[in-house]
Short mmCIF file of C-alpha atoms in Angstrom, two decimals:
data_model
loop_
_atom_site.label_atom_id
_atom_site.label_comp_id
_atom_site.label_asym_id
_atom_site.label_seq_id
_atom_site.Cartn_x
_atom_site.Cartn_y
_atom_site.Cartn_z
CA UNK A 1 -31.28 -28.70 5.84
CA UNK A 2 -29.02 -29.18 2.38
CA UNK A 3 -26.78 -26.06 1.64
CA UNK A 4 -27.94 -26.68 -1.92
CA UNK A 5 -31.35 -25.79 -0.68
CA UNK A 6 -30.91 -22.48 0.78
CA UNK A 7 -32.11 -19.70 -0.71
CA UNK A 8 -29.24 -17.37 -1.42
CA UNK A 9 -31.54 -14.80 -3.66
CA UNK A 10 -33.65 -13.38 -1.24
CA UNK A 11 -31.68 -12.87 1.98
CA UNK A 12 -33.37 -10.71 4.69
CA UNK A 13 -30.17 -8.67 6.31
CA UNK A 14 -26.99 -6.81 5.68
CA UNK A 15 -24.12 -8.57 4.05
CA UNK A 16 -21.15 -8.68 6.63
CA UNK A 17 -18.30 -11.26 7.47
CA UNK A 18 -21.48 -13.59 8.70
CA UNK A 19 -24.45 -13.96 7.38
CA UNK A 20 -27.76 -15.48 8.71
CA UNK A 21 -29.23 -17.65 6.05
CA UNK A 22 -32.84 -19.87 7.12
CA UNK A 23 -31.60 -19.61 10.91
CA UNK A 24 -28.27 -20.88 9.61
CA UNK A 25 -24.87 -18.75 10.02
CA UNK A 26 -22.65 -18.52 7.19
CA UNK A 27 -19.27 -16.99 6.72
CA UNK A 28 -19.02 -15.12 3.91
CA UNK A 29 -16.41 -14.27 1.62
CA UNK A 30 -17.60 -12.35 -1.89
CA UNK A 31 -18.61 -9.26 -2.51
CA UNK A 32 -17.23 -6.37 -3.83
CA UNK A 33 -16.70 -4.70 0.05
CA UNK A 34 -12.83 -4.32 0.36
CA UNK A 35 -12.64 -2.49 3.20
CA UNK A 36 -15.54 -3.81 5.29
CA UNK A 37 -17.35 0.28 4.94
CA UNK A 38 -20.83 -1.20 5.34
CA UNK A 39 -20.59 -2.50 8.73
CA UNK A 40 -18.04 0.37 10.09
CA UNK A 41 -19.41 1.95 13.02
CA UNK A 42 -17.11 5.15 12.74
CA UNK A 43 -18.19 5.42 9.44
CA UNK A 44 -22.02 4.74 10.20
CA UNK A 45 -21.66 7.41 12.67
CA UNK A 46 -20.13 9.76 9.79
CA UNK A 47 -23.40 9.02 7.65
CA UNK A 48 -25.96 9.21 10.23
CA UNK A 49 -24.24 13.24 11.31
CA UNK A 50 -24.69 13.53 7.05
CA UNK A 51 -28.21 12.97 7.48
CA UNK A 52 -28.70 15.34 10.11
CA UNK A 53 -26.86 17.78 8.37
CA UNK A 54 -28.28 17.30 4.77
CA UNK A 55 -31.21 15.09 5.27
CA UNK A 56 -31.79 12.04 3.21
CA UNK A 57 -31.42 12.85 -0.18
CA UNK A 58 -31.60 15.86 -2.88
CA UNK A 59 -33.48 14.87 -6.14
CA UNK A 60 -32.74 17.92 -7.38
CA UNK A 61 -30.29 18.00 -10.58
CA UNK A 62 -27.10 19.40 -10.87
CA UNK A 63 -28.08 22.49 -13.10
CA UNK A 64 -31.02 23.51 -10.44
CA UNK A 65 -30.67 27.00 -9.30
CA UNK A 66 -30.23 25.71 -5.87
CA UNK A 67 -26.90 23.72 -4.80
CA UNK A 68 -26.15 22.27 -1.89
CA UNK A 69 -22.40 23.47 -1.51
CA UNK A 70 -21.10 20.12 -0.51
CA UNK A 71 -21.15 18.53 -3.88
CA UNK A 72 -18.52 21.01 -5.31
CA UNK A 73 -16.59 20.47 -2.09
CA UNK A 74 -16.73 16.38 -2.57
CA UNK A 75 -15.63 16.88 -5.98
CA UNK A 76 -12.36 19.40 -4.75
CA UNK A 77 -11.84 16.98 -1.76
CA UNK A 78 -11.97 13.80 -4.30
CA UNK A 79 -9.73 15.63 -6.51
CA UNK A 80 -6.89 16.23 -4.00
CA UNK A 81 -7.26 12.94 -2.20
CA UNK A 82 -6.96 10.71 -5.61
CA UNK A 83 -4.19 12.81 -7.05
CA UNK A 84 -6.08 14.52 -10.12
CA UNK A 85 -6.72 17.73 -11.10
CA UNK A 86 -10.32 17.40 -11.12
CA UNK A 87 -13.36 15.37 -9.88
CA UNK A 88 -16.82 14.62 -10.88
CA UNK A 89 -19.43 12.45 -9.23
CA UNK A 90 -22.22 11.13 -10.35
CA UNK A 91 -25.21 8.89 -8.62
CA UNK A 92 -22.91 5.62 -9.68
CA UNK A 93 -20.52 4.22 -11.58
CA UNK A 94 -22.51 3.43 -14.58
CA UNK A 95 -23.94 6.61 -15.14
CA UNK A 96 -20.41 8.51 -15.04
CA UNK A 97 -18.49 5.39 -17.21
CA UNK A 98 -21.47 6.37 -19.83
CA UNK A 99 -20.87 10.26 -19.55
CA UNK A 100 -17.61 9.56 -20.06
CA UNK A 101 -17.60 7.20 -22.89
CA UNK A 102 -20.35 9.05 -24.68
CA UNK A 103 -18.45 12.35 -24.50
CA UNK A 104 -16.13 10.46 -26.97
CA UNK A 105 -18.08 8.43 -29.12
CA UNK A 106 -17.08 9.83 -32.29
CA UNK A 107 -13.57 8.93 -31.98
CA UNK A 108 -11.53 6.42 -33.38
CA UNK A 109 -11.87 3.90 -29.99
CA UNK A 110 -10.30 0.74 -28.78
CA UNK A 111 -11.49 -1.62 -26.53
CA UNK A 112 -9.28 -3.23 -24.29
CA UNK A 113 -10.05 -7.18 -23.24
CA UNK A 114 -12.43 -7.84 -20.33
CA UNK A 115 -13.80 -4.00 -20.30
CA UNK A 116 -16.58 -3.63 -18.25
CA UNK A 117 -20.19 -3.05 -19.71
CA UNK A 118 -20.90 0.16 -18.28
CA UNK A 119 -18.08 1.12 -20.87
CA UNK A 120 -19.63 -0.43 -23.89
CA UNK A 121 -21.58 1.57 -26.49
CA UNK A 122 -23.59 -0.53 -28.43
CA UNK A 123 -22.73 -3.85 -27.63
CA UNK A 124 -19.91 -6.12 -26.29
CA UNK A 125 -16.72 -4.34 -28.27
CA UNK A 126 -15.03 -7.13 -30.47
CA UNK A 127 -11.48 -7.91 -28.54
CA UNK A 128 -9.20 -11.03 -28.31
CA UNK A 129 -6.44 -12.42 -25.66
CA UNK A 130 -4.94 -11.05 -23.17
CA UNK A 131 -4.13 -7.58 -21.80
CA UNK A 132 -0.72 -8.12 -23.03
CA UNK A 133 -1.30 -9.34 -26.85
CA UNK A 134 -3.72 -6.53 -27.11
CA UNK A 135 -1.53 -3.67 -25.96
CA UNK A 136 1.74 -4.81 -28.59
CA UNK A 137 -1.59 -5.29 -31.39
CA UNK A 138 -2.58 -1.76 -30.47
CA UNK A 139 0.60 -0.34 -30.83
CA UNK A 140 1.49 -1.64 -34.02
CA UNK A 141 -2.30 -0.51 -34.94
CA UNK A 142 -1.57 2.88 -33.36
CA UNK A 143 2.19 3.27 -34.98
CA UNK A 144 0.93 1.79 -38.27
CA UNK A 145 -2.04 4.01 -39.06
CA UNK A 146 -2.12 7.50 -40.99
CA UNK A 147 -5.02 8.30 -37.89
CA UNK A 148 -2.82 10.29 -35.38
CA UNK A 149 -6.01 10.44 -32.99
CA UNK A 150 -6.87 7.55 -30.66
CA UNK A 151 -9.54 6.49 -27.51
CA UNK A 152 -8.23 3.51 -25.57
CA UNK A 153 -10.55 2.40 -22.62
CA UNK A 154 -9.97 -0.40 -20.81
CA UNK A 155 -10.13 -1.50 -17.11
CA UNK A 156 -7.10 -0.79 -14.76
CA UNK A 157 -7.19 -4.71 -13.60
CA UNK A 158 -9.16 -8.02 -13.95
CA UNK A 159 -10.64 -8.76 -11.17
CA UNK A 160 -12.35 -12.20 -12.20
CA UNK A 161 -8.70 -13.82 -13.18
CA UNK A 162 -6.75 -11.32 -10.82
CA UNK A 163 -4.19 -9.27 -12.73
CA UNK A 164 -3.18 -5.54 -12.64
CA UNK A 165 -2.89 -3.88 -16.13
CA UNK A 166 0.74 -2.71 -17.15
CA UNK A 167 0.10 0.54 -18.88
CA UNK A 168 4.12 1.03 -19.99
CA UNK A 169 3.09 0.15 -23.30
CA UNK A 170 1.91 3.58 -23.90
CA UNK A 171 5.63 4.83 -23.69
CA UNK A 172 5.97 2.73 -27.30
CA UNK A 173 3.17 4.87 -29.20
CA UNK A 174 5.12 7.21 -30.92
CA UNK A 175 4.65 10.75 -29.72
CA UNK A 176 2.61 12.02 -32.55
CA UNK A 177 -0.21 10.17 -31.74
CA UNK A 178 -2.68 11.87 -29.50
CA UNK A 179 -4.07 9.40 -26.80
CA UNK A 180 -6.91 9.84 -24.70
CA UNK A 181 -6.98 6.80 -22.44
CA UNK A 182 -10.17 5.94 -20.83
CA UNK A 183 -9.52 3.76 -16.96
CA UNK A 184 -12.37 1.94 -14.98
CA UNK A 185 -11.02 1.61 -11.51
CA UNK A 186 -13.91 0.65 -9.85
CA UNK A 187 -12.48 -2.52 -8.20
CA UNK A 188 -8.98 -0.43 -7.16
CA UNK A 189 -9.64 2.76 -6.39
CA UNK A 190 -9.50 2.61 -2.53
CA UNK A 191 -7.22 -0.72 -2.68
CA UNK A 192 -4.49 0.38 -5.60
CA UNK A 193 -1.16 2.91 -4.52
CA UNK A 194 -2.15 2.88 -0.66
CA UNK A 195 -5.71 3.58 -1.69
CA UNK A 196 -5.30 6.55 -4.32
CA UNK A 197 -6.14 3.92 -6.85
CA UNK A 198 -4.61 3.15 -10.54
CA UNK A 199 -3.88 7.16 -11.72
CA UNK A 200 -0.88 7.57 -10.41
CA UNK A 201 0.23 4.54 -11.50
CA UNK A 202 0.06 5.29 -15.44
CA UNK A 203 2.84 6.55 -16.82
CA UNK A 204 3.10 10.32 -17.31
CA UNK A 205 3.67 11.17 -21.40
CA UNK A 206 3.09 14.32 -23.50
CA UNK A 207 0.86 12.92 -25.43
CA UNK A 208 -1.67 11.22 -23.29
CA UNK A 209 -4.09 12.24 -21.57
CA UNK A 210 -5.59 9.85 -18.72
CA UNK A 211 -8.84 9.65 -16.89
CA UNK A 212 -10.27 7.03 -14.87
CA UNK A 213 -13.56 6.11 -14.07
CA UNK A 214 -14.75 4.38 -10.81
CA UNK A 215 -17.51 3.22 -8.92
CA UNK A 216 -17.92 4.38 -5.10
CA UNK A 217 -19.62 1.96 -3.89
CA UNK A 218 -17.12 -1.04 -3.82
CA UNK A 219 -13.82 -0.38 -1.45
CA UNK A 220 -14.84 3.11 -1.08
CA UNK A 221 -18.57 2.03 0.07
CA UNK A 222 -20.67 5.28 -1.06
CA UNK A 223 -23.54 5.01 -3.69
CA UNK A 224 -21.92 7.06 -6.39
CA UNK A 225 -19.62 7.01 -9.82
CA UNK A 226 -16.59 9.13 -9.76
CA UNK A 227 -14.63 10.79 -12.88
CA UNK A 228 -10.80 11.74 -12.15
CA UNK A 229 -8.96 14.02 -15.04
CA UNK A 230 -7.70 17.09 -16.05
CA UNK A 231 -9.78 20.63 -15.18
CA UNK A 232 -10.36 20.93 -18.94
CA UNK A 233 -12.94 17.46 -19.53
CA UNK A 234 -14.07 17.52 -16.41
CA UNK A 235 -15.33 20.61 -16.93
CA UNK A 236 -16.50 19.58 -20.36
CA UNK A 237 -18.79 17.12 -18.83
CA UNK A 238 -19.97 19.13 -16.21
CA UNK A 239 -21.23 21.19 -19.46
CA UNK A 240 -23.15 18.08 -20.55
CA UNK A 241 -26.80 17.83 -20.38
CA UNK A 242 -26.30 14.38 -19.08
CA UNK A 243 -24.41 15.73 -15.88
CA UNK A 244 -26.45 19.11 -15.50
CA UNK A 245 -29.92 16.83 -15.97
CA UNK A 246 -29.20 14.41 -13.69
CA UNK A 247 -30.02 14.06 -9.86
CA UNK A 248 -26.99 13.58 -7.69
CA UNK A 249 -25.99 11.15 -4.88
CA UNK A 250 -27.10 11.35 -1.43
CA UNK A 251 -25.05 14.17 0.35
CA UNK A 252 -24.89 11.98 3.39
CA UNK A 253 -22.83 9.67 1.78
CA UNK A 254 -20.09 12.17 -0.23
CA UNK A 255 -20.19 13.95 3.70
CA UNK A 256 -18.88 10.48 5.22
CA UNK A 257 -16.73 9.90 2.48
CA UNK A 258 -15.02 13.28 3.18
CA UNK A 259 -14.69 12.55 7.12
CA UNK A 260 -13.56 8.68 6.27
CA UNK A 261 -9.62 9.77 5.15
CA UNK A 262 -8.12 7.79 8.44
CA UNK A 263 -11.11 4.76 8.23
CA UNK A 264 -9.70 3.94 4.73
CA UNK A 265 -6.34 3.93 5.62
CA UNK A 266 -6.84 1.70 8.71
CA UNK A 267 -9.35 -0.69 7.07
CA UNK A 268 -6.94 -1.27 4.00
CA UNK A 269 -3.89 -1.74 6.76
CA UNK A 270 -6.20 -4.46 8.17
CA UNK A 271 -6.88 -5.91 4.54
CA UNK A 272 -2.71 -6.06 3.63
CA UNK A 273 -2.56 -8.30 6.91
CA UNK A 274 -5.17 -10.29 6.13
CA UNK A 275 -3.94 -10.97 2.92
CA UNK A 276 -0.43 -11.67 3.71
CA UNK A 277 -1.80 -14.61 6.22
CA UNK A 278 -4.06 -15.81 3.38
CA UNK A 279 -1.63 -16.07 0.84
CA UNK A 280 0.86 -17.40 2.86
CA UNK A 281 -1.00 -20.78 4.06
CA UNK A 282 -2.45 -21.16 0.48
CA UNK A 283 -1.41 -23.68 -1.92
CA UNK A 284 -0.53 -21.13 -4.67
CA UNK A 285 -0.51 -23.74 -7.42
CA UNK A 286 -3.86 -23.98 -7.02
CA UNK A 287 -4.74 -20.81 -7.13
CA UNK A 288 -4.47 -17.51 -9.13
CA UNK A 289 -4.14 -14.05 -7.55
CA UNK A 290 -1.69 -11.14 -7.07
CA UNK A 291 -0.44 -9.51 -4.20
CA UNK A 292 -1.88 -6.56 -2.43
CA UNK A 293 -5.35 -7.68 -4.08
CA UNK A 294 -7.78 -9.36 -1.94
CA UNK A 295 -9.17 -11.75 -5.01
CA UNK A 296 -8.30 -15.29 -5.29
CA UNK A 297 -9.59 -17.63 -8.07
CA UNK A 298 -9.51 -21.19 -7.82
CA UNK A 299 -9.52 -23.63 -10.60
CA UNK A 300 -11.46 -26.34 -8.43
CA UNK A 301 -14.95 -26.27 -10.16
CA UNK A 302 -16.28 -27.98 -6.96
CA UNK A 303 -14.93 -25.90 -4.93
CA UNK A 304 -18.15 -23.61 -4.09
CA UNK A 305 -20.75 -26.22 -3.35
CA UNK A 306 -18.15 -27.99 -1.15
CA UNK A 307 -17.54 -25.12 1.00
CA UNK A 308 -21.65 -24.34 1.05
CA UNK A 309 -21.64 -27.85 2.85
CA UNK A 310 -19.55 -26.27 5.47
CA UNK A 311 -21.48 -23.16 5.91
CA UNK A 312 -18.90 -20.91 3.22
CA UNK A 313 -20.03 -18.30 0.75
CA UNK A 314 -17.95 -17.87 -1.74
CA UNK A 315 -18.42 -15.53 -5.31
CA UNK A 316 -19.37 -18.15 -7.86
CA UNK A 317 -21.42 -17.72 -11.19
CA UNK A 318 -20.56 -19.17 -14.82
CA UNK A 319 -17.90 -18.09 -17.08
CA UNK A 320 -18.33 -15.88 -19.86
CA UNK A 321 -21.60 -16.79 -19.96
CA UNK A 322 -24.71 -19.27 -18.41
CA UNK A 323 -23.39 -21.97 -20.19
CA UNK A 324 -19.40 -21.48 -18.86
CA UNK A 325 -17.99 -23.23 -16.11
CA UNK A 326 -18.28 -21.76 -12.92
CA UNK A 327 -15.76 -19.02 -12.10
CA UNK A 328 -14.95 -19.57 -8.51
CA UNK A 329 -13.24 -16.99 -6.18
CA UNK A 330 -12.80 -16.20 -2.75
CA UNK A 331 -12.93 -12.38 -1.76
CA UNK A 332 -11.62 -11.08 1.47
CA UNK A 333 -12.57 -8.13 3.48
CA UNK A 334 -11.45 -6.11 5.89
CA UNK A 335 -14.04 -7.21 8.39
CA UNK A 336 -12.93 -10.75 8.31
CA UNK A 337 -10.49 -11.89 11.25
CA UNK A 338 -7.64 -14.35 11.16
CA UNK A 339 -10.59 -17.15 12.99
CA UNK A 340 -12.61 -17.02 10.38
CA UNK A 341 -9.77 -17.40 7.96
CA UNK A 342 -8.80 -20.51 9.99
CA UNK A 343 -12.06 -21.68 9.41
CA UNK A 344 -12.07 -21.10 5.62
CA UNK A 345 -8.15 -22.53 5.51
CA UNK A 346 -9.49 -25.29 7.08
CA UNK A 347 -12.57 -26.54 4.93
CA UNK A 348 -9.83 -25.22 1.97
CA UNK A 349 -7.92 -28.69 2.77
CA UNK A 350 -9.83 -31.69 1.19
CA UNK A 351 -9.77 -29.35 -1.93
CA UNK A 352 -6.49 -30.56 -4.41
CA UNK A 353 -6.00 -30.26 -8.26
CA UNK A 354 -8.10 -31.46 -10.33
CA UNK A 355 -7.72 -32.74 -14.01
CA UNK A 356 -10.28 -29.80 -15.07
CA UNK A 357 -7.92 -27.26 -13.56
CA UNK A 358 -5.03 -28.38 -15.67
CA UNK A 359 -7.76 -28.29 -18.73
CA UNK A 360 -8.81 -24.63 -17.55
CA UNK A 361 -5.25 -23.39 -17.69
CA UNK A 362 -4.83 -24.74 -21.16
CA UNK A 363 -7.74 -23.20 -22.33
CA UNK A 364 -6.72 -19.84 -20.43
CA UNK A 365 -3.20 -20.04 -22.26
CA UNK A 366 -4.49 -20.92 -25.44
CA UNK A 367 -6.89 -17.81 -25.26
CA UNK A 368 -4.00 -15.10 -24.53
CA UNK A 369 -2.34 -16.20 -27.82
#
C-alpha cells in the first residue's frame, strides 16, 4: 500500500507516539501534545477518580444557583501555580480568548503579527513583518499619538516558524501611556519558565497591565481555556454574561489537572532531554527552531511525503493559505523515546538543502522588513 494513499482524516484510535493507520504502524510526530498527557497512565488514573468523584460532566452554567465547589478551587489552584493573581477557566481556549478580547473591544487595539484567530474580532487584523518591526512601529505609534490609552494582543511565541516574543519593548513606551497587553499562551503555558508559561516572563512596568490567555488542552492536556490577570478583570469577566451564561468544563478534567503538579514537571524534564538529543544530531542549517521548544521547521518542501514513505507523520499543511507551500515541522513529545528518534534521525538523512529553501528564506527575510 502507497503512504500517499492512506487515509490520514478518519483515523480510528488515540493519537500517541505510534499510530495504527490501515493495519500499518506509524510514528508520529505532530500534534499539539507537549507533554505526552493523553496517554499518561498516572494522569488517566487522576481523571478516571474525577469521574467518580464528579461524574462526567456539569452542563450547568456558571451563574446557576448550584456550584460545584471545585471550579472556584481550579481557578485559586491555577492562579497560584501560574504565578497570577487570578484565574478563570472556561470550556476552551476560544471561548475565554473571545471573553477576553470582547471585554475590550472598544479600545484603541493593536494586533500583533501571526495572532491567533480566536483573538480576532471581525476579521484577520491588518499587520506586517515581523514581531520585531512591529513592536519599534508600535512604539513610535504609541509615543507619537495624543491617545494615552492602548490594547496590544499578540501571541507570546510563533509556533509555525519557532520564535519566542521579546516583550522588553514595552519598557520604551513612555510611562504615560496606559497599556493593557493581551498574551495567548496556548502553545507555552506548560512548556515556557519550567512550565509556569510566558507571565512571568513580561516585564513588570507601572503602566501595564498583562494578561494571558491559553488553551488547556495542548501541553497541559485538559479540555478548557484559561484567563491569568489581576483580581480586578478577572473579576470583571466573571461579571460578564458571557462567563455567567456559559456551561463549564468537565470537573474531571480541572480535578486531574489539580493532582498533575509532579506529572508536568516530570513529563517536561523528559521533553528538555529529548530535545537536547534532537537538536544536537540535527543539521541546524537546515532547520529553524529555538531551544527549550519542542518545534522544528524544515525548509525541505519534500520533506513530509518522504518521511510518509517511511512510515513518519509529521505536521504539514500549506502556508498562509491552500495555495502556500507546505509548512513542514516536526513536533516532539514527551512520550517519544530516544529509538524512535533514531528512527526519525535516520530517515532525516537523504533529506539536504534544497534551492527552494534558500528561496523560502529570502522570501521570509524580505517579509520581516
Amino acid at each position: 500500500m502507497s503512504s500517499f494513499n492512506v487515509e490520514l482524516t478518519n483515523i480510528q484510535g488515540p493519537l500517541s507516539l505510534n499510530i495504527n493507520i490501515q493495519g500499518q504502524d506509524y510514528l508520529y510526530f505532530s500534534g499539539t501534545a507537549y507533554l505526552g498527557i493523553p496517554q499518561n497512565s498516572a494522569f488517566i488514573g487522576h481523571y478516571q477518580d474525577g469521574l467518580k468523584k464528579f461524574g462526567l460532566n456539569n452542563g450547568t452554567s456558571r451563574g446557576n444557583n448550584v456550584q460545584l465547589g471545585i471550579y472556584n478551587e481550579a481557578e485559586a489552584y491555577a492562579a497560584e501555580y501560574f504565578g497570577a493573581e487570578a484565574a478563570l477557566i472556561t470550556s476552551s481556549g476560544y471561548l475565554a480568548a473571545q471573553l477576553l478580547v470582547r471585554a475590550f473591544a472598544s479600545e484603541h487595539l493593536i494586533y500583533a503579527p501571526q495572532t491567533h484567530p480566536a483573538l480576532w474580532l471581525n476579521g484577520a487584523p491588518e499587520t506586517r513583518g515581523g514581531f520585531s518591526a512591529w513592536a519599534k512601529k508600535t512604539v513610535e505609534r504609541i509615543n507619537g499619538s495624543p491617545q494615552n490609552k492602548w490594547v496590544l494582543i499578540s501571541n507570546s511565541l510563533n509556533n509555525l516558524f519557532p520564535e519566542q516574543y521579546d516583550f522588553s519593548f514595552l519598557r520604551d513606551i513612555l510611562p504615560e501611556n496606559e497599556l493593557f497587553l493581551i498574551v495567548d499562551d496556548s502553545h507555552g503555558i506548560g512548556l515556557i519558565d519550567k512550565g509556569r508559561g510566558v507571565l512571568n516572563t513580561i516585564p513588570v512596568l507601572p503602566n501595564v497591565k498583562v494578561t494571558v490567555v491559553a488553551s488547556m488542552a495542548k501541553a497541559l492536556g485538559i479540555d478548557a481555556g484559561i484567563i491569568l490577570g489581576s483580581t480586578g478583570v478577572i473579576g470583571m469577566l466573571k461579571r460578564s454574561n458571557a462567563f455567567l451564561g456559559a456551561s463549564p468544563p468537565a470537573a474531571a478534567g480541572l480535578y486531574a489537572f489539580m493532582q498533575a503538579a509532579d506529572i508536568y514537571r516530570d513529563e517536561l524534564g523528559k521533553l528538555q532531554e529529548l530535545m537536547h538529543y534532537f537538536s544536537g544530531k540535527i543539521d541546524s542549517g537546515d532547520w529553524n527552531f529555538i531551544p527549550g521548544y519542542p518545534v522544528y521547521f524544515s525548509q525541505d518542501p519534500e520533506l513530509y511525503a518522504m518521511l510518509l514513505e517511511q512510515q513518519i507523520l509529521i505536521s504539514s499543511f500549506p502556508y498562509p493559505d491552500h495555495k502556500g507551500r507546505p509548512l513542514n515541522r516536526v513536533v516532539l513529545s514527551s512520550w517519544a523515546t530516544k529509538e524512535s528518534l533514531d528512527r526519525l534521525l535516520s530517515a532525516l538523512k537523504p533529506a539536504g538543502p534544497t534551492a527552494f529553501q534558500r528561496g523560502y528564506r529570502a522570501d521570509r527575510n524580505a517579509a520581516s522588513l
